[in-house]
Short mmCIF file of C-alpha atoms in Angstrom, two decimals:
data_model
loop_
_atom_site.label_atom_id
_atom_site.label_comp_id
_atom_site.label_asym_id
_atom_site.label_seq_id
_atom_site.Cartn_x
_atom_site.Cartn_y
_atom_site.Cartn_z
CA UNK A 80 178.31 22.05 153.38
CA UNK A 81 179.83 25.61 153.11
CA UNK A 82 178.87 27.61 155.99
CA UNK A 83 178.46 31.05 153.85
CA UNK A 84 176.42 28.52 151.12
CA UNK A 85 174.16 27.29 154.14
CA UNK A 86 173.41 31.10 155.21
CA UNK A 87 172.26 31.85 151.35
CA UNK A 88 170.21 29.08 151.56
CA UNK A 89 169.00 30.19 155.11
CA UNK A 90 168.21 33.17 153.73
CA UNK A 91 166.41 32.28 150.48
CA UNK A 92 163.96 30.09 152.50
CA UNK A 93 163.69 33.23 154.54
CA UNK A 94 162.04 34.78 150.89
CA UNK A 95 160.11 31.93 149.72
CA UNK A 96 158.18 31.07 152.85
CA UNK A 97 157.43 34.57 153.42
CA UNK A 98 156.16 34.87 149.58
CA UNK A 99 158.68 37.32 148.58
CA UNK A 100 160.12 36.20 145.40
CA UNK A 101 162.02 33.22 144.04
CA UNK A 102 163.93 30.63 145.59
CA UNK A 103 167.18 33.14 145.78
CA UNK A 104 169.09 34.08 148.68
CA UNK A 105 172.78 35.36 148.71
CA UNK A 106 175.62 36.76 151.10
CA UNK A 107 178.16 39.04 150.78
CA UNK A 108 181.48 38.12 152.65
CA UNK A 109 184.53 39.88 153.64
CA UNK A 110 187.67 38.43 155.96
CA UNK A 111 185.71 35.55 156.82
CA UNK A 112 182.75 37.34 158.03
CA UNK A 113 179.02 37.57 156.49
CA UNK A 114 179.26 41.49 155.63
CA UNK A 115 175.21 41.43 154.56
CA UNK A 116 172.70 39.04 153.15
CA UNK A 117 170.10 39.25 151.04
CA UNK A 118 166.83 37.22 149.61
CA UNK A 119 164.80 37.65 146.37
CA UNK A 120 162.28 40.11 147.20
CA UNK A 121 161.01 40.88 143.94
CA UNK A 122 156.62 40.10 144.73
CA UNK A 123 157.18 41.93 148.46
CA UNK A 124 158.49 44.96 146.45
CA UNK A 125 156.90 44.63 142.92
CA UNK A 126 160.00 45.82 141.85
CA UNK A 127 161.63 43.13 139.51
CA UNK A 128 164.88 44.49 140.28
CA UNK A 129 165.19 42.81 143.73
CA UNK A 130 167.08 39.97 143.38
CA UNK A 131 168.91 38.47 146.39
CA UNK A 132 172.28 38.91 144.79
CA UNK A 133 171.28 43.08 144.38
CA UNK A 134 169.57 43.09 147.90
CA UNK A 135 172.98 41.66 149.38
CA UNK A 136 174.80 43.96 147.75
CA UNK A 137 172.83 47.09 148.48
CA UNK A 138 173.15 45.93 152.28
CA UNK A 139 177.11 45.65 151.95
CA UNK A 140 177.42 48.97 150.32
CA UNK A 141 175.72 50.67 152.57
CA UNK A 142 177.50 48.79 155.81
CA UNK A 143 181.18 49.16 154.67
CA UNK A 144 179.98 52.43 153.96
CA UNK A 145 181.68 52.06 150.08
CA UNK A 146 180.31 50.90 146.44
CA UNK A 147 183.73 48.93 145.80
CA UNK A 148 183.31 45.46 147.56
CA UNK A 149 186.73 44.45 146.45
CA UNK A 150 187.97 42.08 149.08
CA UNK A 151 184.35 40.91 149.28
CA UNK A 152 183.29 37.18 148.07
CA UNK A 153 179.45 36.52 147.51
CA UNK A 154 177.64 33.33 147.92
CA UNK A 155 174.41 33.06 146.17
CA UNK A 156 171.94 30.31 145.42
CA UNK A 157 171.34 30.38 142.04
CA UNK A 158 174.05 31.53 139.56
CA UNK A 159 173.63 34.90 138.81
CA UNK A 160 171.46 36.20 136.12
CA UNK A 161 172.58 38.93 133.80
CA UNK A 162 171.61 41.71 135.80
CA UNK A 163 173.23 40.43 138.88
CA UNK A 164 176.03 39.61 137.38
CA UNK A 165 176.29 43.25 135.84
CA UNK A 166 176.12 44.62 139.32
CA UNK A 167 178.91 42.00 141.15
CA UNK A 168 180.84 43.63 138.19
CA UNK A 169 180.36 47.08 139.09
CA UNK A 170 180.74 46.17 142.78
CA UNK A 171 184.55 44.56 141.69
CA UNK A 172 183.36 41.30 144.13
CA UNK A 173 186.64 39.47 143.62
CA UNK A 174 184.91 35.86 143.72
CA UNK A 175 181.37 34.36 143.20
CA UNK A 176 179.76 30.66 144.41
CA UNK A 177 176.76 29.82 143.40
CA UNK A 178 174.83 26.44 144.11
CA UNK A 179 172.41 25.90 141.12
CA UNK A 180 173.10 26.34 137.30
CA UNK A 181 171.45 28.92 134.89
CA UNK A 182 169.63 25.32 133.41
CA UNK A 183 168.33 24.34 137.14
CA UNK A 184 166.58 27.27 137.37
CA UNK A 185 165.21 27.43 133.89
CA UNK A 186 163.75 23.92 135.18
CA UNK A 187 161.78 25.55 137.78
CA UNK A 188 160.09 28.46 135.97
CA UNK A 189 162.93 31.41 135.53
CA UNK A 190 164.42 32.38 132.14
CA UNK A 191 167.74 33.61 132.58
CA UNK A 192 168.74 31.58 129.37
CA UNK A 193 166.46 33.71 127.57
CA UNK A 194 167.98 36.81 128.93
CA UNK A 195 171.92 35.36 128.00
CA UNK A 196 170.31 34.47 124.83
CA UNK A 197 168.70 38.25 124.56
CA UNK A 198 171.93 39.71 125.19
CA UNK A 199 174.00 37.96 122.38
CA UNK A 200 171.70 39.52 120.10
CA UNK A 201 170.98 42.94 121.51
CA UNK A 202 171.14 44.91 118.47
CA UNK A 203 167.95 43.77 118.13
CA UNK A 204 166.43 45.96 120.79
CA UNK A 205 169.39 48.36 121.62
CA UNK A 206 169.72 51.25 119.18
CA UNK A 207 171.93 54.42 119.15
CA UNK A 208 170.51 57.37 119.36
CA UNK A 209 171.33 61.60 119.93
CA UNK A 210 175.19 60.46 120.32
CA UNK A 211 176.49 63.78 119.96
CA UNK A 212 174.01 65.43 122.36
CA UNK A 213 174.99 62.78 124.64
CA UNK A 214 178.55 63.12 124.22
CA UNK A 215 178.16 66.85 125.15
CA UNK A 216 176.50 65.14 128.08
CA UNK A 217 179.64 63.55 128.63
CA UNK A 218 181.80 66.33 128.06
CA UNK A 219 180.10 68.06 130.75
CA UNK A 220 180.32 65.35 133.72
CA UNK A 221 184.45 65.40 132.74
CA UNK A 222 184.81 69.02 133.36
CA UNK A 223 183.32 68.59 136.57
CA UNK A 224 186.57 68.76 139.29
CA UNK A 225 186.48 66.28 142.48
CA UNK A 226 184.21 64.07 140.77
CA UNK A 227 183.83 60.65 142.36
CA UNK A 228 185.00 57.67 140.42
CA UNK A 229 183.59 54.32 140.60
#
């Protein structure tokens, strides 16, 4: 077994037998080396935003001390829902394992294939609205100098 797989799994046992969340557990590695991990922690917060992917990733961020994990690998139980996989985007992780399949965890309870499903058809709950007051909004945050870039 992968050593980096066996620490995500480590770590989402970590979450389930403390009654945290799901069966979800992920690491974020750099050169070799576990840079963070992180466990589905979405009951102990009440915040359904705590997936083990985003908890690993908030822990690497604020350990390399950047919000660009390029270089960085992540190893993570389950493959990555939407969300998750929205923020290993913004992150720029180069390169994602994951052990079970969007369909194994729709087995056990979790509909991510719902959300993918969601997503194809978003006009159906996304909807444009004030564009030019937010484009003014826009205009604004360019004219800012020595802005940070992501």
């Amino acid at each position: 077994m992968n050593k980096f797989m066996k620490a995500a799994i480590k770590e989402a046992e970590k979450g389930i037998f403390n009654h945290e969340g799901g069966p979800f557990g992920a690491v974020v590695v750099k050169d070799g080396k576990i840079v963070a991990k992180g466990h589905n922690e979405v009951l102990k917060a009440g915040d359904p935003t705590c997936h083990g992917e985003i908890m690993a990733i908030r822990k690497a961020t604020k350990k390399l001390k950047t919000i660009n994990l390029s270089g960085c690998e992540l190893y993570t139980t389950g493959e990555p829902c939407p969300m998750c996989l929205g923020a290993i985007l913004w992150a720029h992780i180069d390169k994602v394992y994951y052990g079970c399949n969007v369909k194994d965890t729709e087995e056990i309870g979790f509909k991510d294939l719902d959300f993918y499903k969601r997503i194809e058809n978003k006009e159906e709950f996304v909807n444009e609205l004030n564009r030019e007051e937010c484009l003014n909004l826009y205009k604004k945050y360019m004219d800012i100098e020595n802005k940070k870039s992501y």
